[in-house]
């Protein structure tokens, strides 16, 4: 059993995945690096909503960013995030097949 503080950290980590807007942004960034206006366009969200959700995703180290002049480019932090999304999606699809 992991230490209690790590269990709380893990619970906080999974809370980030409880919002479909954040999941959508993670999927948009799955295989590419984009700036906020491109993310907003692909996700069908406002730039302010995207910026708000990106702040949460950055705080939890799910996305990273880099500056290039005045532009800020976002991408997934690492392949762990892709794996978590893929595994979760596979689980959901399997559940629906059993129904």
mmCIF file with all atom_site columns, C-alpha atoms in Angstrom:
data_model
loop_
_atom_site.group_PDB
_atom_site.id
_atom_site.type_symbol
_atom_site.label_atom_id
_atom_site.label_alt_id
_atom_site.label_comp_id
_atom_site.label_asym_id
_atom_site.label_entity_id
_atom_site.label_seq_id
_atom_site.pdbx_PDB_ins_code
_atom_site.Cartn_x
_atom_site.Cartn_y
_atom_site.Cartn_z
_atom_site.occupancy
_atom_site.B_iso_or_equiv
_atom_site.pdbx_formal_charge
_atom_site.auth_seq_id
_atom_site.auth_comp_id
_atom_site.auth_asym_id
_atom_site.auth_atom_id
_atom_site.pdbx_PDB_model_num
ATOM 1  C CA . UNK A 1 1  ? 0.000   0.000  0.000   1.00 0.00 ? 1  UNK A CA 1
ATOM 2  C CA . UNK A 1 2  ? 1.409   3.430  -0.930  1.00 0.00 ? 2  UNK A CA 1
ATOM 3  C CA . UNK A 1 3  ? 1.881   6.031  1.806   1.00 0.00 ? 3  UNK A CA 1
ATOM 4  C CA . UNK A 1 4  ? -1.216  8.081  2.688   1.00 0.00 ? 4  UNK A CA 1
ATOM 5  C CA . UNK A 1 5  ? 0.151   11.319 1.204   1.00 0.00 ? 5  UNK A CA 1
ATOM 6  C CA . UNK A 1 6  ? 0.783   9.594  -2.140  1.00 0.00 ? 6  UNK A CA 1
ATOM 7  C CA . UNK A 1 7  ? -2.782  8.252  -2.145  1.00 0.00 ? 7  UNK A CA 1
ATOM 8  C CA . UNK A 1 8  ? -4.085  11.817 -1.731  1.00 0.00 ? 8  UNK A CA 1
ATOM 9  C CA . UNK A 1 9  ? -1.817  12.997 -4.548  1.00 0.00 ? 9  UNK A CA 1
ATOM 10 C CA . UNK A 1 10 ? -3.095  10.186 -6.773  1.00 0.00 ? 10 UNK A CA 1
ATOM 11 C CA . UNK A 1 11 ? -6.710  11.092 -5.981  1.00 0.00 ? 11 UNK A CA 1
ATOM 12 C CA . UNK A 1 12 ? -5.990  14.729 -6.905  1.00 0.00 ? 12 UNK A CA 1
ATOM 13 C CA . UNK A 1 13 ? -4.333  13.563 -10.118 1.00 0.00 ? 13 UNK A CA 1
ATOM 14 C CA . UNK A 1 14 ? -7.412  11.578 -11.169 1.00 0.00 ? 14 UNK A CA 1
ATOM 15 C CA . UNK A 1 15 ? -9.750  14.467 -10.290 1.00 0.00 ? 15 UNK A CA 1
ATOM 16 C CA . UNK A 1 16 ? -8.239  16.359 -13.220 1.00 0.00 ? 16 UNK A CA 1
ATOM 17 C CA . UNK A 1 17 ? -9.659  13.676 -15.530 1.00 0.00 ? 17 UNK A CA 1
ATOM 18 C CA . UNK A 1 18 ? -13.187 14.230 -14.181 1.00 0.00 ? 18 UNK A CA 1
ATOM 19 C CA . UNK A 1 19 ? -13.870 17.150 -16.527 1.00 0.00 ? 19 UNK A CA 1
ATOM 20 C CA . UNK A 1 20 ? -14.760 16.378 -20.143 1.00 0.00 ? 20 UNK A CA 1
ATOM 21 C CA . UNK A 1 21 ? -13.376 19.743 -21.337 1.00 0.00 ? 21 UNK A CA 1
ATOM 22 C CA . UNK A 1 22 ? -9.956  18.878 -19.953 1.00 0.00 ? 22 UNK A CA 1
ATOM 23 C CA . UNK A 1 23 ? -10.134 15.407 -21.508 1.00 0.00 ? 23 UNK A CA 1
ATOM 24 C CA . UNK A 1 24 ? -10.990 17.020 -24.847 1.00 0.00 ? 24 UNK A CA 1
ATOM 25 C CA . UNK A 1 25 ? -7.957  19.315 -24.608 1.00 0.00 ? 25 UNK A CA 1
ATOM 26 C CA . UNK A 1 26 ? -5.690  16.382 -23.789 1.00 0.00 ? 26 UNK A CA 1
ATOM 27 C CA . UNK A 1 27 ? -6.984  14.563 -26.866 1.00 0.00 ? 27 UNK A CA 1
ATOM 28 C CA . UNK A 1 28 ? -6.425  17.640 -29.044 1.00 0.00 ? 28 UNK A CA 1
ATOM 29 C CA . UNK A 1 29 ? -2.819  17.702 -27.830 1.00 0.00 ? 29 UNK A CA 1
ATOM 30 C CA . UNK A 1 30 ? -2.366  13.930 -28.153 1.00 0.00 ? 30 UNK A CA 1
ATOM 31 C CA . UNK A 1 31 ? 0.037   14.000 -31.105 1.00 0.00 ? 31 UNK A CA 1
ATOM 32 C CA . UNK A 1 32 ? 0.893   17.632 -31.664 1.00 0.00 ? 32 UNK A CA 1
ATOM 33 C CA . UNK A 1 33 ? 1.953   20.936 -30.191 1.00 0.00 ? 33 UNK A CA 1
ATOM 34 C CA . UNK A 1 34 ? -0.502  23.818 -30.548 1.00 0.00 ? 34 UNK A CA 1
ATOM 35 C CA . UNK A 1 35 ? -1.077  27.372 -29.364 1.00 0.00 ? 35 UNK A CA 1
ATOM 36 C CA . UNK A 1 36 ? -4.234  28.405 -27.487 1.00 0.00 ? 36 UNK A CA 1
ATOM 37 C CA . UNK A 1 37 ? -6.179  29.674 -30.504 1.00 0.00 ? 37 UNK A CA 1
ATOM 38 C CA . UNK A 1 38 ? -5.494  26.417 -32.425 1.00 0.00 ? 38 UNK A CA 1
ATOM 39 C CA . UNK A 1 39 ? -6.491  24.336 -29.395 1.00 0.00 ? 39 UNK A CA 1
ATOM 40 C CA . UNK A 1 40 ? -9.692  26.375 -29.005 1.00 0.00 ? 40 UNK A CA 1
ATOM 41 C CA . UNK A 1 41 ? -10.558 25.942 -32.679 1.00 0.00 ? 41 UNK A CA 1
ATOM 42 C CA . UNK A 1 42 ? -10.013 22.171 -32.675 1.00 0.00 ? 42 UNK A CA 1
ATOM 43 C CA . UNK A 1 43 ? -11.821 21.694 -29.356 1.00 0.00 ? 43 UNK A CA 1
ATOM 44 C CA . UNK A 1 44 ? -14.715 23.970 -30.275 1.00 0.00 ? 44 UNK A CA 1
ATOM 45 C CA . UNK A 1 45 ? -14.191 26.047 -27.127 1.00 0.00 ? 45 UNK A CA 1
ATOM 46 C CA . UNK A 1 46 ? -13.507 29.702 -26.401 1.00 0.00 ? 46 UNK A CA 1
ATOM 47 C CA . UNK A 1 47 ? -9.902  30.790 -25.922 1.00 0.00 ? 47 UNK A CA 1
ATOM 48 C CA . UNK A 1 48 ? -10.664 31.909 -22.361 1.00 0.00 ? 48 UNK A CA 1
ATOM 49 C CA . UNK A 1 49 ? -12.163 28.502 -21.498 1.00 0.00 ? 49 UNK A CA 1
ATOM 50 C CA . UNK A 1 50 ? -9.130  26.763 -23.007 1.00 0.00 ? 50 UNK A CA 1
ATOM 51 C CA . UNK A 1 51 ? -6.727  29.005 -21.079 1.00 0.00 ? 51 UNK A CA 1
ATOM 52 C CA . UNK A 1 52 ? -8.594  28.299 -17.849 1.00 0.00 ? 52 UNK A CA 1
ATOM 53 C CA . UNK A 1 53 ? -8.437  24.535 -18.356 1.00 0.00 ? 53 UNK A CA 1
ATOM 54 C CA . UNK A 1 54 ? -4.807  24.630 -19.498 1.00 0.00 ? 54 UNK A CA 1
ATOM 55 C CA . UNK A 1 55 ? -3.896  26.316 -16.223 1.00 0.00 ? 55 UNK A CA 1
ATOM 56 C CA . UNK A 1 56 ? -5.272  23.313 -14.319 1.00 0.00 ? 56 UNK A CA 1
ATOM 57 C CA . UNK A 1 57 ? -3.572  20.846 -16.650 1.00 0.00 ? 57 UNK A CA 1
ATOM 58 C CA . UNK A 1 58 ? -0.235  22.665 -16.243 1.00 0.00 ? 58 UNK A CA 1
ATOM 59 C CA . UNK A 1 59 ? -0.554  22.681 -12.451 1.00 0.00 ? 59 UNK A CA 1
ATOM 60 C CA . UNK A 1 60 ? -0.922  18.899 -12.494 1.00 0.00 ? 60 UNK A CA 1
ATOM 61 C CA . UNK A 1 61 ? 1.962   18.501 -14.985 1.00 0.00 ? 61 UNK A CA 1
ATOM 62 C CA . UNK A 1 62 ? -0.248  16.964 -17.652 1.00 0.00 ? 62 UNK A CA 1
ATOM 63 C CA . UNK A 1 63 ? 0.736   19.534 -20.253 1.00 0.00 ? 63 UNK A CA 1
ATOM 64 C CA . UNK A 1 64 ? 3.930   21.466 -20.813 1.00 0.00 ? 64 UNK A CA 1
ATOM 65 C CA . UNK A 1 65 ? 4.519   24.685 -22.684 1.00 0.00 ? 65 UNK A CA 1
ATOM 66 C CA . UNK A 1 66 ? 7.254   26.611 -24.405 1.00 0.00 ? 66 UNK A CA 1
ATOM 67 C CA . UNK A 1 67 ? 7.482   30.222 -25.480 1.00 0.00 ? 67 UNK A CA 1
ATOM 68 C CA . UNK A 1 68 ? 8.399   31.196 -29.019 1.00 0.00 ? 68 UNK A CA 1
ATOM 69 C CA . UNK A 1 69 ? 8.374   34.963 -29.237 1.00 0.00 ? 69 UNK A CA 1
ATOM 70 C CA . UNK A 1 70 ? 4.881   36.040 -28.230 1.00 0.00 ? 70 UNK A CA 1
ATOM 71 C CA . UNK A 1 71 ? 3.389   32.606 -28.819 1.00 0.00 ? 71 UNK A CA 1
ATOM 72 C CA . UNK A 1 72 ? 3.048   29.866 -26.222 1.00 0.00 ? 72 UNK A CA 1
ATOM 73 C CA . UNK A 1 73 ? 2.927   26.310 -27.514 1.00 0.00 ? 73 UNK A CA 1
ATOM 74 C CA . UNK A 1 74 ? 1.334   23.487 -25.520 1.00 0.00 ? 74 UNK A CA 1
ATOM 75 C CA . UNK A 1 75 ? 1.820   19.730 -25.677 1.00 0.00 ? 75 UNK A CA 1
ATOM 76 C CA . UNK A 1 76 ? 1.317   16.699 -23.458 1.00 0.00 ? 76 UNK A CA 1
ATOM 77 C CA . UNK A 1 77 ? 3.928   16.388 -20.735 1.00 0.00 ? 77 UNK A CA 1
ATOM 78 C CA . UNK A 1 78 ? 4.861   12.825 -21.628 1.00 0.00 ? 78 UNK A CA 1
ATOM 79 C CA . UNK A 1 79 ? 3.651   9.492  -22.967 1.00 0.00 ? 79 UNK A CA 1
ATOM 80 C CA . UNK A 1 80 ? 2.163   8.544  -19.582 1.00 0.00 ? 80 UNK A CA 1
ATOM 81 C CA . UNK A 1 81 ? -0.726  10.881 -20.320 1.00 0.00 ? 81 UNK A CA 1
ATOM 82 C CA . UNK A 1 82 ? -1.368  9.198  -23.677 1.00 0.00 ? 82 UNK A CA 1
ATOM 83 C CA . UNK A 1 83 ? -1.293  5.807  -21.960 1.00 0.00 ? 83 UNK A CA 1
ATOM 84 C CA . UNK A 1 84 ? -3.751  6.891  -19.254 1.00 0.00 ? 84 UNK A CA 1
ATOM 85 C CA . UNK A 1 85 ? -6.194  8.249  -21.848 1.00 0.00 ? 85 UNK A CA 1
ATOM 86 C CA . UNK A 1 86 ? -5.843  5.181  -24.078 1.00 0.00 ? 86 UNK A CA 1
ATOM 87 C CA . UNK A 1 87 ? -6.280  2.742  -21.207 1.00 0.00 ? 87 UNK A CA 1
ATOM 88 C CA . UNK A 1 88 ? -9.304  4.617  -19.867 1.00 0.00 ? 88 UNK A CA 1
ATOM 89 C CA . UNK A 1 89 ? -10.896 4.756  -23.312 1.00 0.00 ? 89 UNK A CA 1
ATOM 90 C CA . UNK A 1 90 ? -10.305 1.029  -23.883 1.00 0.00 ? 90 UNK A CA 1
ATOM 91 C CA . UNK A 1 91 ? -11.899 0.294  -20.510 1.00 0.00 ? 91 UNK A CA 1
ATOM 92 C CA . UNK A 1 92 ? -14.990 2.352  -21.371 1.00 0.00 ? 92 UNK A CA 1
ATOM 93 C CA . UNK A 1 93 ? -15.317 0.705  -24.782 1.00 0.00 ? 93 UNK A CA 1
ATOM 94 C CA . UNK A 1 94 ? -15.038 -2.775 -23.252 1.00 0.00 ? 94 UNK A CA 1
ATOM 95 C CA . UNK A 1 95 ? -17.719 -1.951 -20.672 1.00 0.00 ? 95 UNK A CA 1
ATOM 96 C CA . UNK A 1 96 ? -20.113 -0.883 -23.414 1.00 0.00 ? 96 UNK A CA 1
ATOM 97 C CA . UNK A 1 97 ? -19.446 -4.056 -25.410 1.00 0.00 ? 97 UNK A CA 1
ATOM 98 C CA . UNK A 1 98 ? -20.518 -6.167 -22.420 1.00 0.00 ? 98 UNK A CA 1
ATOM 99 C CA . UNK A 1 99 ? -23.872 -4.352 -22.061 1.00 0.00 ? 99 UNK A CA 1
#
